[in-house]
Amino acid sequence: MSIKINSICFNHDGDPATGSLHCRVDGKTPIPPRFESEDGKLAPVGVFVPSALGPNITIEIGVDNTAPTPINLIVTAKETSQPPLFGNLAFPGIMLSARSSTVLNLNVPSAHFASPALANQAMRLLQSFDWYYQEAGSAIKQKITSTGQTVYLLPALPFEPWLGDSETYSESEMNYVWTSVLDICCSACDDYAAAHAGVRPNTFAQHLEALTEELNTCGRFRYDTRHGACFYAVPAGNENGIKLQKYIHDRNYTTPSRLNCSDCATIVATEALALGVPAGIGHIHNPVNPPNGFACNPIISIGGNAWAPPFAGSFSYHEVTVDGGASVQNTPVFDACLKIDAGTNPGLMGPAVKIEQLPLGIPFAETALDNVNVPVGVPYANMFYRERLVADGEDCNFDAVNAKEVGGLSMENTLRSIYDSDKDKDPYWHLLRRYGVTENPLPLAMHNLNKEASSGFLAELGSTSCLTLEESESHAIYDVTYAGEPFQIELIFAPGREETLMVIASKLAGVTNPEIKRLALDFTCLAFGIDHTFWLFVIENVVVQASSEGADVEPISRHVAETLAVQ
C-alpha cells in the first residue's frame, strides 16, 4: 500500500469551538494534540463540549505517498460506529508527489454533536473510521486503514482548576482534563443510567448524584474510623487541594484504601468540575466557642455496613460536596462519605428501625439556627441533612456562605498555595490557637533538609519493607513495615520556618477525629496525636505524620526523628 495516514488531529490549541480540549491521561502521561501513527496504528483521543462547539470541527490528517510516482488522489473515510459524530469524510483532492507527505484539512459540520441524545451528557464513545483513497478518474476505492477514536463528551466547559480555554499546548501542564478522571465520571453516568431505566444524568444535580454514588459504592475506599485523617485532600485555607494522582492510583487496589470526609467531598467536587458541573466543598463545624466539634447520630460510613456514631461520638468537623458555590441553609448536599438514617428516629441506635440513605441533593438544614432540634424518640419526618446527621441539641452549621474551592491537583501545587505570602494565613492561626499555639514555636535557626535526608532511613528498611505510595519534589508517603508492624509515614519538606508551621496547620485541618491533642514529646518542639496510633510532629523543616491501624507509632516515630536529626 503506497498511501498511508501518519497522523490525525482534531485539537487546535484546545479551542472548544473547533475541536477537542487539551487533555492528558493523568499526572504522568500527556496526550499530544496530534496523534502520530505507532506500528501502523492510530488511536486518537478527544474531549469535546457539544454546547461550546461552533458550526464546524476541523480535522487534519497527515498523508504519506511511499510510491516512486506522484498520485492524484482523494482521501475519504466512512464512519462505522454509532451514534454518528463526524459523519463520512471526503477531503479535497490533491496531487501528492512521489515519496512525499502532506497535511489535509477538512471542516466537518458539528451537527451530530448537537443531537438531543447527546445534550448535557458525560459520555465516553468509541468511534471508528474506515479510510480509503481513490485515484483521480478511477471509481475504485482502496482501503488504507481503520482507526478507532475515543471521544469524551462533557455537559459543559470544565471549571477551575481544570483548564478549558484555548491556549498553546504544553506537555507539562497538569491542569488539562485527565481522561482517567473522565473514565470514572463516564462510568458513574453509565451506572446511573442502568439504575434509571436507561436515562442518563442530564442536569448538574444528577451528575453530582452519579459521582457521589459511584465513589460511595465502588468498593475501593473505606472510612478512616480510627483517625479521620485526610489521604487525598489537602486543606489550604479556603480551598482544598487534592493528591489526584494518588487517588487514581489507589482505585486500582483490591484492598480498600482509607479516606475521610474531606477526601470524599474534594474527590466528587474535582470530578464534577472536570465535567463542567459547578460544585464546591461545604465545611460544617460547631460555630460556638470553644469549637469542640459536634456529636452525631449513628451513620454508616463509606466502606462499612454497621450503624455507629463516628469516633467517640463526634466529628471535629465534616465536609460535603455542595451543588454550586454556596453553602447556606437550602444548599443541596451530596455526601459520598456516609449514609444517614431516613427513618423517623435518626437519633436512635440501630439497626432495627434504621433506613439507610446516601445524601444525594438533600437540603442542608431545616432552620438557619445553629442548634439542632430533633429530640430522640420523637418521630421526625422531614428530610434535612443536618437534622439527620447531627445529634439533638448540638450546635452545627456551615462555616461560611461561600463553599470552599478545589485548589491544586497535586501536593506540590497545593503546597505552593499554602506557602503563598499573598494568601490570608488567619485560618491557619485560628486553628493553631485551638491547640494553644499562639506564636511560632519552631527554632529560629533550623536546618533546611531536603528529601535526601530520609534516604538513610529508607535504605535501612530496604525495598521489601518500604513501599513508596507517592513521591514528589518535597513530599513522600511510604507504607512501612517496622518491627513486624505496618505503618504509613508521610514526610513534607517545607522551605522554611513559617512554611513548616503552616503545613502542620494544614494537616491538623484535615483530621476529623476530635480526640487529636497537642503532645509533649522529648524529640520535637511541636507534636500532635491521637492515642498511640497517630502522631504529627516536626523535625527541623520536616513535617512527619506517622499512623497505623493499631500498632504503637512511637518506636518508628523516634527512629524517623533520629534519622532526620543527624543530617
JSON list of N, CA and C in Angstrom, two decimals, residues 177-244:
[
{"chain": "A", "resi": 177, "resn": "VAL", "atom": "N", "xyz": [-7.72, 18.54, 31.40]},
{"chain": "A", "resi": 177, "resn": "VAL", "atom": "CA", "xyz": [-8.62, 17.49, 31.88]},
{"chain": "A", "resi": 177, "resn": "VAL", "atom": "C", "xyz": [-7.96, 16.12, 31.73]},
{"chain": "A", "resi": 178, "resn": "TRP", "atom": "N", "xyz": [-8.05, 15.32, 32.81]},
{"chain": "A", "resi": 178, "resn": "TRP", "atom": "CA", "xyz": [-7.46, 13.98, 32.80]},
{"chain": "A", "resi": 178, "resn": "TRP", "atom": "C", "xyz": [-8.50, 12.98, 32.30]},
{"chain": "A", "resi": 179, "resn": "THR", "atom": "N", "xyz": [-8.13, 12.19, 31.29]},
{"chain": "A", "resi": 179, "resn": "THR", "atom": "CA", "xyz": [-9.08, 11.18, 30.81]},
{"chain": "A", "resi": 179, "resn": "THR", "atom": "C", "xyz": [-9.28, 10.07, 31.84]},
{"chain": "A", "resi": 180, "resn": "SER", "atom": "N", "xyz": [-8.31, 9.85, 32.72]},
{"chain": "A", "resi": 180, "resn": "SER", "atom": "CA", "xyz": [-8.51, 8.86, 33.78]},
{"chain": "A", "resi": 180, "resn": "SER", "atom": "C", "xyz": [-9.62, 9.30, 34.72]},
{"chain": "A", "resi": 181, "resn": "VAL", "atom": "N", "xyz": [-9.76, 10.60, 34.94]},
{"chain": "A", "resi": 181, "resn": "VAL", "atom": "CA", "xyz": [-10.87, 11.13, 35.73]},
{"chain": "A", "resi": 181, "resn": "VAL", "atom": "C", "xyz": [-12.17, 11.02, 34.94]},
{"chain": "A", "resi": 182, "resn": "LEU", "atom": "N", "xyz": [-12.11, 11.35, 33.65]},
{"chain": "A", "resi": 182, "resn": "LEU", "atom": "CA", "xyz": [-13.31, 11.26, 32.82]},
{"chain": "A", "resi": 182, "resn": "LEU", "atom": "C", "xyz": [-13.80, 9.82, 32.71]},
{"chain": "A", "resi": 183, "resn": "ASP", "atom": "N", "xyz": [-12.89, 8.85, 32.70]},
{"chain": "A", "resi": 183, "resn": "ASP", "atom": "CA", "xyz": [-13.31, 7.45, 32.68]},
{"chain": "A", "resi": 183, "resn": "ASP", "atom": "C", "xyz": [-14.17, 7.12, 33.90]},
{"chain": "A", "resi": 184, "resn": "ILE", "atom": "N", "xyz": [-13.75, 7.61, 35.06]},
{"chain": "A", "resi": 184, "resn": "ILE", "atom": "CA", "xyz": [-14.54, 7.39, 36.28]},
{"chain": "A", "resi": 184, "resn": "ILE", "atom": "C", "xyz": [-15.89, 8.07, 36.17]},
{"chain": "A", "resi": 185, "resn": "CYS", "atom": "N", "xyz": [-15.88, 9.32, 35.70]},
{"chain": "A", "resi": 185, "resn": "CYS", "atom": "CA", "xyz": [-17.13, 10.08, 35.59]},
{"chain": "A", "resi": 185, "resn": "CYS", "atom": "C", "xyz": [-18.11, 9.43, 34.62]},
{"chain": "A", "resi": 186, "resn": "CYS", "atom": "N", "xyz": [-17.60, 9.02, 33.46]},
{"chain": "A", "resi": 186, "resn": "CYS", "atom": "CA", "xyz": [-18.48, 8.42, 32.46]},
{"chain": "A", "resi": 186, "resn": "CYS", "atom": "C", "xyz": [-19.02, 7.07, 32.93]},
{"chain": "A", "resi": 187, "resn": "SER", "atom": "N", "xyz": [-18.20, 6.30, 33.62]},
{"chain": "A", "resi": 187, "resn": "SER", "atom": "CA", "xyz": [-18.69, 5.04, 34.19]},
{"chain": "A", "resi": 187, "resn": "SER", "atom": "C", "xyz": [-19.76, 5.29, 35.23]},
{"chain": "A", "resi": 188, "resn": "ALA", "atom": "N", "xyz": [-19.59, 6.36, 36.02]},
{"chain": "A", "resi": 188, "resn": "ALA", "atom": "CA", "xyz": [-20.60, 6.71, 37.02]},
{"chain": "A", "resi": 188, "resn": "ALA", "atom": "C", "xyz": [-21.92, 7.05, 36.34]},
{"chain": "A", "resi": 189, "resn": "CYS", "atom": "N", "xyz": [-21.84, 7.74, 35.21]},
{"chain": "A", "resi": 189, "resn": "CYS", "atom": "CA", "xyz": [-23.07, 8.09, 34.48]},
{"chain": "A", "resi": 189, "resn": "CYS", "atom": "C", "xyz": [-23.69, 6.86, 33.83]},
{"chain": "A", "resi": 190, "resn": "ASP", "atom": "N", "xyz": [-22.86, 5.91, 33.39]},
{"chain": "A", "resi": 190, "resn": "ASP", "atom": "CA", "xyz": [-23.38, 4.65, 32.87]},
{"chain": "A", "resi": 190, "resn": "ASP", "atom": "C", "xyz": [-24.14, 3.90, 33.97]},
{"chain": "A", "resi": 191, "resn": "ASP", "atom": "N", "xyz": [-23.56, 3.87, 35.18]},
{"chain": "A", "resi": 191, "resn": "ASP", "atom": "CA", "xyz": [-24.22, 3.20, 36.30]},
{"chain": "A", "resi": 191, "resn": "ASP", "atom": "C", "xyz": [-25.54, 3.88, 36.65]},
{"chain": "A", "resi": 192, "resn": "TYR", "atom": "N", "xyz": [-25.53, 5.21, 36.60]},
{"chain": "A", "resi": 192, "resn": "TYR", "atom": "CA", "xyz": [-26.76, 5.96, 36.88]},
{"chain": "A", "resi": 192, "resn": "TYR", "atom": "C", "xyz": [-27.85, 5.57, 35.88]},
{"chain": "A", "resi": 193, "resn": "ALA", "atom": "N", "xyz": [-27.48, 5.50, 34.59]},
{"chain": "A", "resi": 193, "resn": "ALA", "atom": "CA", "xyz": [-28.45, 5.13, 33.56]},
{"chain": "A", "resi": 193, "resn": "ALA", "atom": "C", "xyz": [-28.99, 3.72, 33.78]},
{"chain": "A", "resi": 194, "resn": "ALA", "atom": "N", "xyz": [-28.11, 2.81, 34.18]},
{"chain": "A", "resi": 194, "resn": "ALA", "atom": "CA", "xyz": [-28.55, 1.43, 34.43]},
{"chain": "A", "resi": 194, "resn": "ALA", "atom": "C", "xyz": [-29.56, 1.36, 35.57]},
{"chain": "A", "resi": 195, "resn": "ALA", "atom": "N", "xyz": [-29.45, 2.29, 36.51]},
{"chain": "A", "resi": 195, "resn": "ALA", "atom": "CA", "xyz": [-30.37, 2.30, 37.66]},
{"chain": "A", "resi": 195, "resn": "ALA", "atom": "C", "xyz": [-31.61, 3.14, 37.42]},
{"chain": "A", "resi": 196, "resn": "HIS", "atom": "N", "xyz": [-31.66, 3.86, 36.27]},
{"chain": "A", "resi": 196, "resn": "HIS", "atom": "CA", "xyz": [-32.79, 4.75, 35.99]},
{"chain": "A", "resi": 196, "resn": "HIS", "atom": "C", "xyz": [-33.38, 4.46, 34.61]},
{"chain": "A", "resi": 197, "resn": "ALA", "atom": "N", "xyz": [-33.55, 3.18, 34.31]},
{"chain": "A", "resi": 197, "resn": "ALA", "atom": "CA", "xyz": [-34.23, 2.75, 33.09]},
{"chain": "A", "resi": 197, "resn": "ALA", "atom": "C", "xyz": [-33.61, 3.35, 31.84]},
{"chain": "A", "resi": 198, "resn": "GLY", "atom": "N", "xyz": [-32.27, 3.46, 31.83]},
{"chain": "A", "resi": 198, "resn": "GLY", "atom": "CA", "xyz": [-31.56, 3.93, 30.66]},
{"chain": "A", "resi": 198, "resn": "GLY", "atom": "C", "xyz": [-31.45, 5.44, 30.54]},
{"chain": "A", "resi": 199, "resn": "VAL", "atom": "N", "xyz": [-32.03, 6.18, 31.46]},
{"chain": "A", "resi": 199, "resn": "VAL", "atom": "CA", "xyz": [-31.97, 7.64, 31.42]},
{"chain": "A", "resi": 199, "resn": "VAL", "atom": "C", "xyz": [-30.67, 8.10, 32.06]},
{"chain": "A", "resi": 200, "resn": "ARG", "atom": "N", "xyz": [-29.84, 8.80, 31.30]},
{"chain": "A", "resi": 200, "resn": "ARG", "atom": "CA", "xyz": [-28.55, 9.26, 31.80]},
{"chain": "A", "resi": 200, "resn": "ARG", "atom": "C", "xyz": [-28.71, 10.58, 32.56]},
{"chain": "A", "resi": 201, "resn": "PRO", "atom": "N", "xyz": [-27.73, 10.92, 33.40]},
{"chain": "A", "resi": 201, "resn": "PRO", "atom": "CA", "xyz": [-27.77, 12.23, 34.07]},
{"chain": "A", "resi": 201, "resn": "PRO", "atom": "C", "xyz": [-27.86, 13.35, 33.04]},
{"chain": "A", "resi": 202, "resn": "ASN", "atom": "N", "xyz": [-28.75, 14.30, 33.30]},
{"chain": "A", "resi": 202, "resn": "ASN", "atom": "CA", "xyz": [-28.98, 15.37, 32.33]},
{"chain": "A", "resi": 202, "resn": "ASN", "atom": "C", "xyz": [-28.89, 16.75, 32.95]},
{"chain": "A", "resi": 203, "resn": "THR", "atom": "N", "xyz": [-28.86, 16.82, 34.28]},
{"chain": "A", "resi": 203, "resn": "THR", "atom": "CA", "xyz": [-28.74, 18.09, 34.98]},
{"chain": "A", "resi": 203, "resn": "THR", "atom": "C", "xyz": [-27.48, 18.06, 35.83]},
{"chain": "A", "resi": 204, "resn": "PHE", "atom": "N", "xyz": [-27.05, 19.23, 36.29]},
{"chain": "A", "resi": 204, "resn": "PHE", "atom": "CA", "xyz": [-25.88, 19.28, 37.15]},
{"chain": "A", "resi": 204, "resn": "PHE", "atom": "C", "xyz": [-26.09, 18.44, 38.41]},
{"chain": "A", "resi": 205, "resn": "ALA", "atom": "N", "xyz": [-27.28, 18.55, 39.00]},
{"chain": "A", "resi": 205, "resn": "ALA", "atom": "CA", "xyz": [-27.57, 17.80, 40.23]},
{"chain": "A", "resi": 205, "resn": "ALA", "atom": "C", "xyz": [-27.51, 16.29, 39.97]},
{"chain": "A", "resi": 206, "resn": "GLN", "atom": "N", "xyz": [-28.01, 15.85, 38.83]},
{"chain": "A", "resi": 206, "resn": "GLN", "atom": "CA", "xyz": [-27.98, 14.42, 38.52]},
{"chain": "A", "resi": 206, "resn": "GLN", "atom": "C", "xyz": [-26.55, 13.92, 38.32]},
{"chain": "A", "resi": 207, "resn": "HIS", "atom": "N", "xyz": [-25.70, 14.76, 37.73]},
{"chain": "A", "resi": 207, "resn": "HIS", "atom": "CA", "xyz": [-24.30, 14.37, 37.59]},
{"chain": "A", "resi": 207, "resn": "HIS", "atom": "C", "xyz": [-23.63, 14.26, 38.95]},
{"chain": "A", "resi": 208, "resn": "LEU", "atom": "N", "xyz": [-23.91, 15.19, 39.84]},
{"chain": "A", "resi": 208, "resn": "LEU", "atom": "CA", "xyz": [-23.37, 15.10, 41.20]},
{"chain": "A", "resi": 208, "resn": "LEU", "atom": "C", "xyz": [-23.87, 13.85, 41.91]},
{"chain": "A", "resi": 209, "resn": "GLU", "atom": "N", "xyz": [-25.13, 13.53, 41.69]},
{"chain": "A", "resi": 209, "resn": "GLU", "atom": "CA", "xyz": [-25.69, 12.31, 42.27]},
{"chain": "A", "resi": 209, "resn": "GLU", "atom": "C", "xyz": [-24.94, 11.07, 41.78]},
{"chain": "A", "resi": 210, "resn": "ALA", "atom": "N", "xyz": [-24.69, 11.02, 40.47]},
{"chain": "A", "resi": 210, "resn": "ALA", "atom": "CA", "xyz": [-23.99, 9.87, 39.89]},
{"chain": "A", "resi": 210, "resn": "ALA", "atom": "C", "xyz": [-22.57, 9.74, 40.44]},
{"chain": "A", "resi": 211, "resn": "LEU", "atom": "N", "xyz": [-21.85, 10.85, 40.55]},
{"chain": "A", "resi": 211, "resn": "LEU", "atom": "CA", "xyz": [-20.47, 10.82, 41.03]},
{"chain": "A", "resi": 211, "resn": "LEU", "atom": "C", "xyz": [-20.41, 10.45, 42.51]},
{"chain": "A", "resi": 212, "resn": "THR", "atom": "N", "xyz": [-21.35, 10.97, 43.29]},
{"chain": "A", "resi": 212, "resn": "THR", "atom": "CA", "xyz": [-21.39, 10.66, 44.73]},
{"chain": "A", "resi": 212, "resn": "THR", "atom": "C", "xyz": [-21.64, 9.18, 44.95]},
{"chain": "A", "resi": 213, "resn": "GLU", "atom": "N", "xyz": [-22.62, 8.65, 44.23]},
{"chain": "A", "resi": 213, "resn": "GLU", "atom": "CA", "xyz": [-22.96, 7.23, 44.41]},
{"chain": "A", "resi": 213, "resn": "GLU", "atom": "C", "xyz": [-21.82, 6.33, 43.95]},
{"chain": "A", "resi": 214, "resn": "GLU", "atom": "N", "xyz": [-21.14, 6.73, 42.86]},
{"chain": "A", "resi": 214, "resn": "GLU", "atom": "CA", "xyz": [-20.04, 5.90, 42.36]},
{"chain": "A", "resi": 214, "resn": "GLU", "atom": "C", "xyz": [-18.93, 5.79, 43.40]},
{"chain": "A", "resi": 215, "resn": "LEU", "atom": "N", "xyz": [-18.55, 6.92, 44.01]},
{"chain": "A", "resi": 215, "resn": "LEU", "atom": "CA", "xyz": [-17.47, 6.88, 44.99]},
{"chain": "A", "resi": 215, "resn": "LEU", "atom": "C", "xyz": [-17.88, 6.05, 46.21]},
{"chain": "A", "resi": 216, "resn": "ASN", "atom": "N", "xyz": [-19.11, 6.22, 46.66]},
{"chain": "A", "resi": 216, "resn": "ASN", "atom": "CA", "xyz": [-19.55, 5.51, 47.85]},
{"chain": "A", "resi": 216, "resn": "ASN", "atom": "C", "xyz": [-19.65, 4.01, 47.64]},
{"chain": "A", "resi": 217, "resn": "THR", "atom": "N", "xyz": [-20.00, 3.59, 46.44]},
{"chain": "A", "resi": 217, "resn": "THR", "atom": "CA", "xyz": [-20.29, 2.17, 46.21]},
{"chain": "A", "resi": 217, "resn": "THR", "atom": "C", "xyz": [-19.22, 1.42, 45.41]},
{"chain": "A", "resi": 218, "resn": "CYS", "atom": "N", "xyz": [-18.14, 2.11, 45.00]},
{"chain": "A", "resi": 218, "resn": "CYS", "atom": "CA", "xyz": [-17.17, 1.46, 44.11]},
{"chain": "A", "resi": 218, "resn": "CYS", "atom": "C", "xyz": [-16.37, 0.35, 44.81]},
{"chain": "A", "resi": 219, "resn": "GLY", "atom": "N", "xyz": [-16.37, 0.34, 46.14]},
{"chain": "A", "resi": 219, "resn": "GLY", "atom": "CA", "xyz": [-15.68, -0.70, 46.88]},
{"chain": "A", "resi": 219, "resn": "GLY", "atom": "C", "xyz": [-14.19, -0.51, 47.01]},
{"chain": "A", "resi": 220, "resn": "ARG", "atom": "N", "xyz": [-13.68, 0.63, 46.57]},
{"chain": "A", "resi": 220, "resn": "ARG", "atom": "CA", "xyz": [-12.23, 0.88, 46.62]},
{"chain": "A", "resi": 220, "resn": "ARG", "atom": "C", "xyz": [-11.79, 1.66, 47.86]},
{"chain": "A", "resi": 221, "resn": "PHE", "atom": "N", "xyz": [-12.76, 2.14, 48.66]},
{"chain": "A", "resi": 221, "resn": "PHE", "atom": "CA", "xyz": [-12.41, 3.03, 49.76]},
{"chain": "A", "resi": 221, "resn": "PHE", "atom": "C", "xyz": [-13.21, 2.69, 51.02]},
{"chain": "A", "resi": 222, "resn": "ARG", "atom": "N", "xyz": [-12.61, 3.03, 52.16]},
{"chain": "A", "resi": 222, "resn": "ARG", "atom": "CA", "xyz": [-13.28, 2.86, 53.45]},
{"chain": "A", "resi": 222, "resn": "ARG", "atom": "C", "xyz": [-12.90, 4.02, 54.35]},
{"chain": "A", "resi": 223, "resn": "TYR", "atom": "N", "xyz": [-13.78, 4.35, 55.25]},
{"chain": "A", "resi": 223, "resn": "TYR", "atom": "CA", "xyz": [-13.54, 5.49, 56.13]},
{"chain": "A", "resi": 223, "resn": "TYR", "atom": "C", "xyz": [-12.43, 5.17, 57.13]},
{"chain": "A", "resi": 224, "resn": "ASP", "atom": "N", "xyz": [-11.59, 6.16, 57.40]},
{"chain": "A", "resi": 224, "resn": "ASP", "atom": "CA", "xyz": [-10.55, 6.02, 58.41]},
{"chain": "A", "resi": 224, "resn": "ASP", "atom": "C", "xyz": [-11.19, 6.18, 59.78]},
{"chain": "A", "resi": 225, "resn": "THR", "atom": "N", "xyz": [-11.75, 5.10, 60.29]},
{"chain": "A", "resi": 225, "resn": "THR", "atom": "CA", "xyz": [-12.54, 5.16, 61.52]},
{"chain": "A", "resi": 225, "resn": "THR", "atom": "C", "xyz": [-11.69, 5.40, 62.76]},
{"chain": "A", "resi": 226, "resn": "ARG", "atom": "N", "xyz": [-10.39, 5.29, 62.64]},
{"chain": "A", "resi": 226, "resn": "ARG", "atom": "CA", "xyz": [-9.53, 5.48, 63.81]},
{"chain": "A", "resi": 226, "resn": "ARG", "atom": "C", "xyz": [-9.12, 6.95, 63.98]},
{"chain": "A", "resi": 227, "resn": "HIS", "atom": "N", "xyz": [-8.74, 7.60, 62.86]},
{"chain": "A", "resi": 227, "resn": "HIS", "atom": "CA", "xyz": [-8.20, 8.95, 62.97]},
{"chain": "A", "resi": 227, "resn": "HIS", "atom": "C", "xyz": [-9.01, 10.00, 62.21]},
{"chain": "A", "resi": 228, "resn": "GLY", "atom": "N", "xyz": [-9.72, 9.59, 61.18]},
{"chain": "A", "resi": 228, "resn": "GLY", "atom": "CA", "xyz": [-10.44, 10.56, 60.36]},
{"chain": "A", "resi": 228, "resn": "GLY", "atom": "C", "xyz": [-9.50, 11.51, 59.64]},
{"chain": "A", "resi": 229, "resn": "ALA", "atom": "N", "xyz": [-8.35, 11.00, 59.22]},
{"chain": "A", "resi": 229, "resn": "ALA", "atom": "CA", "xyz": [-7.34, 11.85, 58.59]},
{"chain": "A", "resi": 229, "resn": "ALA", "atom": "C", "xyz": [-7.53, 11.90, 57.08]},
{"chain": "A", "resi": 230, "resn": "CYS", "atom": "N", "xyz": [-7.03, 12.99, 56.48]},
{"chain": "A", "resi": 230, "resn": "CYS", "atom": "CA", "xyz": [-7.06, 13.13, 55.02]},
{"chain": "A", "resi": 230, "resn": "CYS", "atom": "C", "xyz": [-5.97, 12.28, 54.38]},
{"chain": "A", "resi": 231, "resn": "PHE", "atom": "N", "xyz": [-6.32, 11.64, 53.28]},
{"chain": "A", "resi": 231, "resn": "PHE", "atom": "CA", "xyz": [-5.36, 10.89, 52.50]},
{"chain": "A", "resi": 231, "resn": "PHE", "atom": "C", "xyz": [-5.23, 11.43, 51.08]},
{"chain": "A", "resi": 232, "resn": "TYR", "atom": "N", "xyz": [-6.20, 12.20, 50.63]},
{"chain": "A", "resi": 232, "resn": "TYR", "atom": "CA", "xyz": [-6.19, 12.76, 49.28]},
{"chain": "A", "resi": 232, "resn": "TYR", "atom": "C", "xyz": [-6.37, 14.28, 49.28]},
{"chain": "A", "resi": 233, "resn": "ALA", "atom": "N", "xyz": [-7.27, 14.79, 50.10]},
{"chain": "A", "resi": 233, "resn": "ALA", "atom": "CA", "xyz": [-7.48, 16.23, 50.19]},
{"chain": "A", "resi": 233, "resn": "ALA", "atom": "C", "xyz": [-6.35, 16.87, 50.99]},
{"chain": "A", "resi": 234, "resn": "VAL", "atom": "N", "xyz": [-6.02, 18.12, 50.62]},
{"chain": "A", "resi": 234, "resn": "VAL", "atom": "CA", "xyz": [-5.00, 18.89, 51.33]},
{"chain": "A", "resi": 234, "resn": "VAL", "atom": "C", "xyz": [-5.60, 20.24, 51.68]},
{"chain": "A", "resi": 235, "resn": "PRO", "atom": "N", "xyz": [-6.12, 20.42, 52.90]},
{"chain": "A", "resi": 235, "resn": "PRO", "atom": "CA", "xyz": [-6.72, 21.71, 53.27]},
{"chain": "A", "resi": 235, "resn": "PRO", "atom": "C", "xyz": [-5.72, 22.84, 53.13]},
{"chain": "A", "resi": 236, "resn": "ALA", "atom": "N", "xyz": [-6.16, 23.93, 52.49]},
{"chain": "A", "resi": 236, "resn": "ALA", "atom": "CA", "xyz": [-5.30, 25.10, 52.27]},
{"chain": "A", "resi": 236, "resn": "ALA", "atom": "C", "xyz": [-6.15, 26.36, 52.39]},
{"chain": "A", "resi": 237, "resn": "GLY", "atom": "N", "xyz": [-6.55, 26.69, 53.61]},
{"chain": "A", "resi": 237, "resn": "GLY", "atom": "CA", "xyz": [-7.36, 27.88, 53.82]},
{"chain": "A", "resi": 237, "resn": "GLY", "atom": "C", "xyz": [-8.76, 27.68, 53.28]},
{"chain": "A", "resi": 238, "resn": "ASN", "atom": "N", "xyz": [-9.14, 28.55, 52.34]},
{"chain": "A", "resi": 238, "resn": "ASN", "atom": "CA", "xyz": [-10.50, 28.49, 51.79]},
{"chain": "A", "resi": 238, "resn": "ASN", "atom": "C", "xyz": [-10.59, 27.57, 50.57]},
{"chain": "A", "resi": 239, "resn": "GLU", "atom": "N", "xyz": [-9.64, 26.67, 50.43]},
{"chain": "A", "resi": 239, "resn": "GLU", "atom": "CA", "xyz": [-9.70, 25.69, 49.35]},
{"chain": "A", "resi": 239, "resn": "GLU", "atom": "C", "xyz": [-9.09, 24.38, 49.83]},
{"chain": "A", "resi": 240, "resn": "ASN", "atom": "N", "xyz": [-9.40, 23.33, 49.11]},
{"chain": "A", "resi": 240, "resn": "ASN", "atom": "CA", "xyz": [-8.77, 22.02, 49.32]},
{"chain": "A", "resi": 240, "resn": "ASN", "atom": "C", "xyz": [-8.02, 21.65, 48.06]},
{"chain": "A", "resi": 241, "resn": "GLY", "atom": "N", "xyz": [-6.72, 21.39, 48.19]},
{"chain": "A", "resi": 241, "resn": "GLY", "atom": "CA", "xyz": [-6.02, 20.76, 47.09]},
{"chain": "A", "resi": 241, "resn": "GLY", "atom": "C", "xyz": [-6.32, 19.27, 47.10]},
{"chain": "A", "resi": 242, "resn": "ILE", "atom": "N", "xyz": [-5.81, 18.57, 46.10]},
{"chain": "A", "resi": 242, "resn": "ILE", "atom": "CA", "xyz": [-6.08, 17.13, 46.04]},
{"chain": "A", "resi": 242, "resn": "ILE", "atom": "C", "xyz": [-4.87, 16.42, 45.45]},
{"chain": "A", "resi": 243, "resn": "LYS", "atom": "N", "xyz": [-4.52, 15.28, 46.07]},
{"chain": "A", "resi": 243, "resn": "LYS", "atom": "CA", "xyz": [-3.49, 14.40, 45.53]},
{"chain": "A", "resi": 243, "resn": "LYS", "atom": "C", "xyz": [-4.17, 13.50, 44.50]},
{"chain": "A", "resi": 244, "resn": "LEU", "atom": "N", "xyz": [-4.39, 14.06, 43.33]},
{"chain": "A", "resi": 244, "resn": "LEU", "atom": "CA", "xyz": [-5.23, 13.38, 42.35]},
{"chain": "A", "resi": 244, "resn": "LEU", "atom": "C", "xyz": [-4.56, 12.13, 41.79]}
]
